[in-house]
Amino acid sequence: MAADNGRPSKKLIAYVGCYATAGSGSGGIHVLAVSPDGRHLNETSRVLEPQQAGYLVYSPSLKTLFSVDERKTDGRGPVGPAASVHSFSVNARDGSLNWKNSYLAPGPMPTYLSFSESRRLLVTANHGDFTHVERVIQWPNGEWGTEYVYDDSTVIMFQVADDGRLDGIRDVKVLPGHGRDPNSSPQAGGHAQSSAHAHCATLDPSGQFIVVCDKGTDQIYVYRLSSELVEVSSFRFEDEIGPRHVAFDASTGRAFVTCEFSSELASFDFDAATGRLILLDRVSTVADAHSGLNEPADVRVHPDGKFVYVNNRGEDSVAWFEVTPTGRLTRRGHVSISKSIHPGLAARSFAFDPSGSFMLVADRPANLVRSYSVDRETGNLQALSDASVRDPAFIEFAELPLAGQTQPATH
């Protein structure tokens, strides 16, 4: 991000999506101006909606920020806002946001976004709630009994117009099945796998495929992007693994997956021609000395590709793993973050700045965004500073041109 004269060539903005909690005044999206070294985080503006801004993605070519409103529509009516996706224009001068439009997202709890710049397609994973409806029915044999009905979990592909507005739904996939029910996770009283739960929909480095982790059925689905989502392969773990998020190394094409219920990090080779996943390694995300519950959440590959980072909810850490040329994983260290209240109220995500020189962590229990420098040789994280933000959930960086500069087109 620095020019040849050592001065910054671009403005660095961090968008912080937040969850609203009763009486907290939180929610919405905070706009932070970030210094090139990550030592200074200054809030410059904020939008109050959407209230449950749990995931964001920025399009440089459209100068547009997309956000989920991660909620379950409250029923017929509805009285409150519906589960939806929102589009905002980004002011090149200061990064401030102006709402463009929104679109309903069928399936509760949209929780992840990926954007294809070349195809103008926005894909979301809708997790679905854990709650059920109990229906009284008469079985074919005449006996009366109870049927349990759960939310659908969906993957939705939206078309985006050239001005960044959401322009309708191109395709929806409803994920089938369920996992072991009950299972050993304390989430939802042991019913965290009572139905499908898509938790991510991630573009591969080629931009040809979307990879979906379904923690409810212990499966990873791979779809080819075209006029619709075409399933080309899948990978099935054993029971109670809970694949949650996937991140790719852009240089090798390898994929790294956090496994929520088994507290593991898995590495895969990814065939960019067929979309096939080949498992290489699985390791625990916590130190040997840790005992008790741990459920990892986000996973990010450092831009250099040498280390993969995971945030742990239970051990309450950001840990890093060295990756060998063959895809083997070795945990090399961690930094501690604030104690989780429970897996749903914990540090949820983190992000590297575009240069990979520092990381921002959304430390929700502390109501802080924390900044850490990154040692490229060892992977070590060193605390730099923090900024007060209520209930931070997700961080997305954007680089904006300085005054008098034009931003090159993205292909």
PDB file of C-alpha atoms in Angstrom, residues 69-183:
ATOM      1  CA  ASP A  69     -28.925  -8.906   7.789  1.00  0.00           C
ATOM      2  CA  GLU A  70     -28.487 -12.137   9.728  1.00  0.00           C
ATOM      3  CA  ARG A  71     -31.898 -12.820  11.198  1.00  0.00           C
ATOM      4  CA  LYS A  72     -34.965 -15.008  10.941  1.00  0.00           C
ATOM      5  CA  THR A  73     -38.014 -13.310   9.470  1.00  0.00           C
ATOM      6  CA  ASP A  74     -40.577 -13.116  12.265  1.00  0.00           C
ATOM      7  CA  GLY A  75     -43.454 -14.658  10.328  1.00  0.00           C
ATOM      8  CA  ARG A  76     -46.451 -13.476   8.364  1.00  0.00           C
ATOM      9  CA  GLY A  77     -46.359  -9.733   7.981  1.00  0.00           C
ATOM     10  CA  PRO A  78     -43.612  -9.410   9.035  1.00  0.00           C
ATOM     11  CA  VAL A  79     -43.453  -6.983  11.955  1.00  0.00           C
ATOM     12  CA  GLY A  80     -39.670  -6.604  11.982  1.00  0.00           C
ATOM     13  CA  PRO A  81     -37.024  -6.599   9.233  1.00  0.00           C
ATOM     14  CA  ALA A  82     -36.659  -9.727   7.128  1.00  0.00           C
ATOM     15  CA  ALA A  83     -33.589 -11.862   6.469  1.00  0.00           C
ATOM     16  CA  SER A  84     -31.948 -10.021   3.587  1.00  0.00           C
ATOM     17  CA  VAL A  85     -28.828  -8.799   1.814  1.00  0.00           C
ATOM     18  CA  HIS A  86     -28.004  -5.079   1.478  1.00  0.00           C
ATOM     19  CA  SER A  87     -25.953  -3.058  -1.010  1.00  0.00           C
ATOM     20  CA  PHE A  88     -24.098   0.186  -0.173  1.00  0.00           C
ATOM     21  CA  SER A  89     -22.136   2.590  -2.350  1.00  0.00           C
ATOM     22  CA  VAL A  90     -18.705   3.486  -0.951  1.00  0.00           C
ATOM     23  CA  ASN A  91     -17.643   7.139  -0.912  1.00  0.00           C
ATOM     24  CA  ALA A  92     -14.110   7.189  -2.353  1.00  0.00           C
ATOM     25  CA  ARG A  93     -13.222  10.247  -0.278  1.00  0.00           C
ATOM     26  CA  ASP A  94     -13.752   8.824   3.213  1.00  0.00           C
ATOM     27  CA  GLY A  95     -15.218   5.324   2.855  1.00  0.00           C
ATOM     28  CA  SER A  96     -18.631   6.363   4.146  1.00  0.00           C
ATOM     29  CA  LEU A  97     -21.614   4.269   3.073  1.00  0.00           C
ATOM     30  CA  ASN A  98     -24.843   5.126   1.271  1.00  0.00           C
ATOM     31  CA  TRP A  99     -27.590   2.525   1.072  1.00  0.00           C
ATOM     32  CA  LYS A 100     -28.549   1.430  -2.449  1.00  0.00           C
ATOM     33  CA  ASN A 101     -31.060  -1.371  -2.037  1.00  0.00           C
ATOM     34  CA  SER A 102     -31.752  -4.720  -0.399  1.00  0.00           C
ATOM     35  CA  TYR A 103     -33.193  -8.068  -1.390  1.00  0.00           C
ATOM     36  CA  LEU A 104     -34.906 -10.779   0.637  1.00  0.00           C
ATOM     37  CA  ALA A 105     -32.798 -13.888   1.277  1.00  0.00           C
ATOM     38  CA  PRO A 106     -35.063 -16.976   1.429  1.00  0.00           C
ATOM     39  CA  GLY A 107     -33.919 -19.152   4.302  1.00  0.00           C
ATOM     40  CA  PRO A 108     -33.199 -17.743   7.787  1.00  0.00           C
ATOM     41  CA  MET A 109     -29.895 -16.345   9.025  1.00  0.00           C
ATOM     42  CA  PRO A 110     -27.823 -15.339   5.975  1.00  0.00           C
ATOM     43  CA  THR A 111     -24.343 -15.737   7.409  1.00  0.00           C
ATOM     44  CA  TYR A 112     -21.755 -15.524   4.600  1.00  0.00           C
ATOM     45  CA  LEU A 113     -21.134 -13.666   1.324  1.00  0.00           C
ATOM     46  CA  SER A 114     -18.875 -14.129  -1.703  1.00  0.00           C
ATOM     47  CA  PHE A 115     -18.818 -11.905  -4.789  1.00  0.00           C
ATOM     48  CA  SER A 116     -17.690 -12.779  -8.312  1.00  0.00           C
ATOM     49  CA  GLU A 117     -16.355  -9.574  -9.882  1.00  0.00           C
ATOM     50  CA  SER A 118     -16.305 -10.996 -13.415  1.00  0.00           C
ATOM     51  CA  ARG A 119     -19.827 -12.469 -13.333  1.00  0.00           C
ATOM     52  CA  ARG A 120     -21.472  -9.883 -11.065  1.00  0.00           C
ATOM     53  CA  LEU A 121     -22.832 -12.681  -8.878  1.00  0.00           C
ATOM     54  CA  LEU A 122     -23.263 -12.495  -5.102  1.00  0.00           C
ATOM     55  CA  VAL A 123     -23.598 -15.799  -3.252  1.00  0.00           C
ATOM     56  CA  THR A 124     -24.798 -16.180   0.322  1.00  0.00           C
ATOM     57  CA  ALA A 125     -24.992 -19.133   2.701  1.00  0.00           C
ATOM     58  CA  ASN A 126     -28.130 -19.097   4.847  1.00  0.00           C
ATOM     59  CA  HIS A 127     -27.534 -21.067   8.039  1.00  0.00           C
ATOM     60  CA  GLY A 128     -31.120 -21.468   9.248  1.00  0.00           C
ATOM     61  CA  ASP A 129     -32.156 -21.293  12.884  1.00  0.00           C
ATOM     62  CA  PHE A 130     -31.896 -24.202  15.341  1.00  0.00           C
ATOM     63  CA  THR A 131     -35.515 -23.999  16.486  1.00  0.00           C
ATOM     64  CA  HIS A 132     -38.151 -26.447  15.283  1.00  0.00           C
ATOM     65  CA  VAL A 133     -41.883 -26.623  14.739  1.00  0.00           C
ATOM     66  CA  GLU A 134     -43.702 -29.568  16.330  1.00  0.00           C
ATOM     67  CA  ARG A 135     -46.515 -30.840  14.114  1.00  0.00           C
ATOM     68  CA  VAL A 136     -49.100 -33.345  15.280  1.00  0.00           C
ATOM     69  CA  ILE A 137     -49.843 -35.800  12.491  1.00  0.00           C
ATOM     70  CA  GLN A 138     -51.578 -39.119  11.896  1.00  0.00           C
ATOM     71  CA  TRP A 139     -49.216 -41.729  10.508  1.00  0.00           C
ATOM     72  CA  PRO A 140     -50.256 -44.026   7.604  1.00  0.00           C
ATOM     73  CA  ASN A 141     -50.942 -46.837  10.101  1.00  0.00           C
ATOM     74  CA  GLY A 142     -53.525 -44.683  11.873  1.00  0.00           C
ATOM     75  CA  GLU A 143     -51.399 -43.913  14.932  1.00  0.00           C
ATOM     76  CA  TRP A 144     -51.040 -40.311  16.082  1.00  0.00           C
ATOM     77  CA  GLY A 145     -47.591 -38.863  16.618  1.00  0.00           C
ATOM     78  CA  THR A 146     -45.300 -35.868  16.340  1.00  0.00           C
ATOM     79  CA  GLU A 147     -43.249 -34.647  13.390  1.00  0.00           C
ATOM     80  CA  TYR A 148     -40.413 -32.146  13.872  1.00  0.00           C
ATOM     81  CA  VAL A 149     -39.892 -29.595  11.111  1.00  0.00           C
ATOM     82  CA  TYR A 150     -36.748 -27.450  10.876  1.00  0.00           C
ATOM     83  CA  ASP A 151     -35.701 -24.397   8.895  1.00  0.00           C
ATOM     84  CA  ASP A 152     -34.335 -24.863   5.404  1.00  0.00           C
ATOM     85  CA  SER A 153     -30.685 -23.956   4.941  1.00  0.00           C
ATOM     86  CA  THR A 154     -30.002 -22.410   1.550  1.00  0.00           C
ATOM     87  CA  VAL A 155     -27.307 -21.212  -0.821  1.00  0.00           C
ATOM     88  CA  ILE A 156     -28.532 -18.239  -2.866  1.00  0.00           C
ATOM     89  CA  MET A 157     -27.011 -16.705  -5.999  1.00  0.00           C
ATOM     90  CA  PHE A 158     -28.019 -13.069  -6.603  1.00  0.00           C
ATOM     91  CA  GLN A 159     -27.468 -11.103  -9.795  1.00  0.00           C
ATOM     92  CA  VAL A 160     -25.835  -7.705  -9.242  1.00  0.00           C
ATOM     93  CA  ALA A 161     -26.358  -4.824 -11.672  1.00  0.00           C
ATOM     94  CA  ASP A 162     -23.507  -2.730 -13.055  1.00  0.00           C
ATOM     95  CA  ASP A 163     -24.344   0.023 -10.553  1.00  0.00           C
ATOM     96  CA  GLY A 164     -23.950  -2.392  -7.609  1.00  0.00           C
ATOM     97  CA  ARG A 165     -27.640  -2.834  -6.885  1.00  0.00           C
ATOM     98  CA  LEU A 166     -29.024  -6.276  -6.150  1.00  0.00           C
ATOM     99  CA  ASP A 167     -30.935  -7.313  -9.263  1.00  0.00           C
ATOM    100  CA  GLY A 168     -32.797 -10.487  -8.331  1.00  0.00           C
ATOM    101  CA  ILE A 169     -32.154 -14.125  -7.484  1.00  0.00           C
ATOM    102  CA  ARG A 170     -30.623 -16.361 -10.163  1.00  0.00           C
ATOM    103  CA  ASP A 171     -30.678 -19.643  -8.246  1.00  0.00           C
ATOM    104  CA  VAL A 172     -31.330 -21.201  -4.826  1.00  0.00           C
ATOM    105  CA  LYS A 173     -30.108 -24.531  -3.478  1.00  0.00           C
ATOM    106  CA  VAL A 174     -31.911 -26.007  -0.458  1.00  0.00           C
ATOM    107  CA  LEU A 175     -29.513 -28.290   1.406  1.00  0.00           C
ATOM    108  CA  PRO A 176     -30.932 -31.682   2.419  1.00  0.00           C
ATOM    109  CA  GLY A 177     -30.571 -33.943   5.421  1.00  0.00           C
ATOM    110  CA  HIS A 178     -29.262 -33.675   8.962  1.00  0.00           C
ATOM    111  CA  GLY A 179     -26.397 -34.966  11.066  1.00  0.00           C
ATOM    112  CA  ARG A 180     -26.306 -36.846  14.356  1.00  0.00           C
ATOM    113  CA  ASP A 181     -29.187 -35.597  16.494  1.00  0.00           C
ATOM    114  CA  PRO A 182     -28.642 -35.051  19.312  1.00  0.00           C
ATOM    115  CA  ASN A 183     -24.906 -34.501  19.115  1.00  0.00           C
TER     116      ASN A 183
END
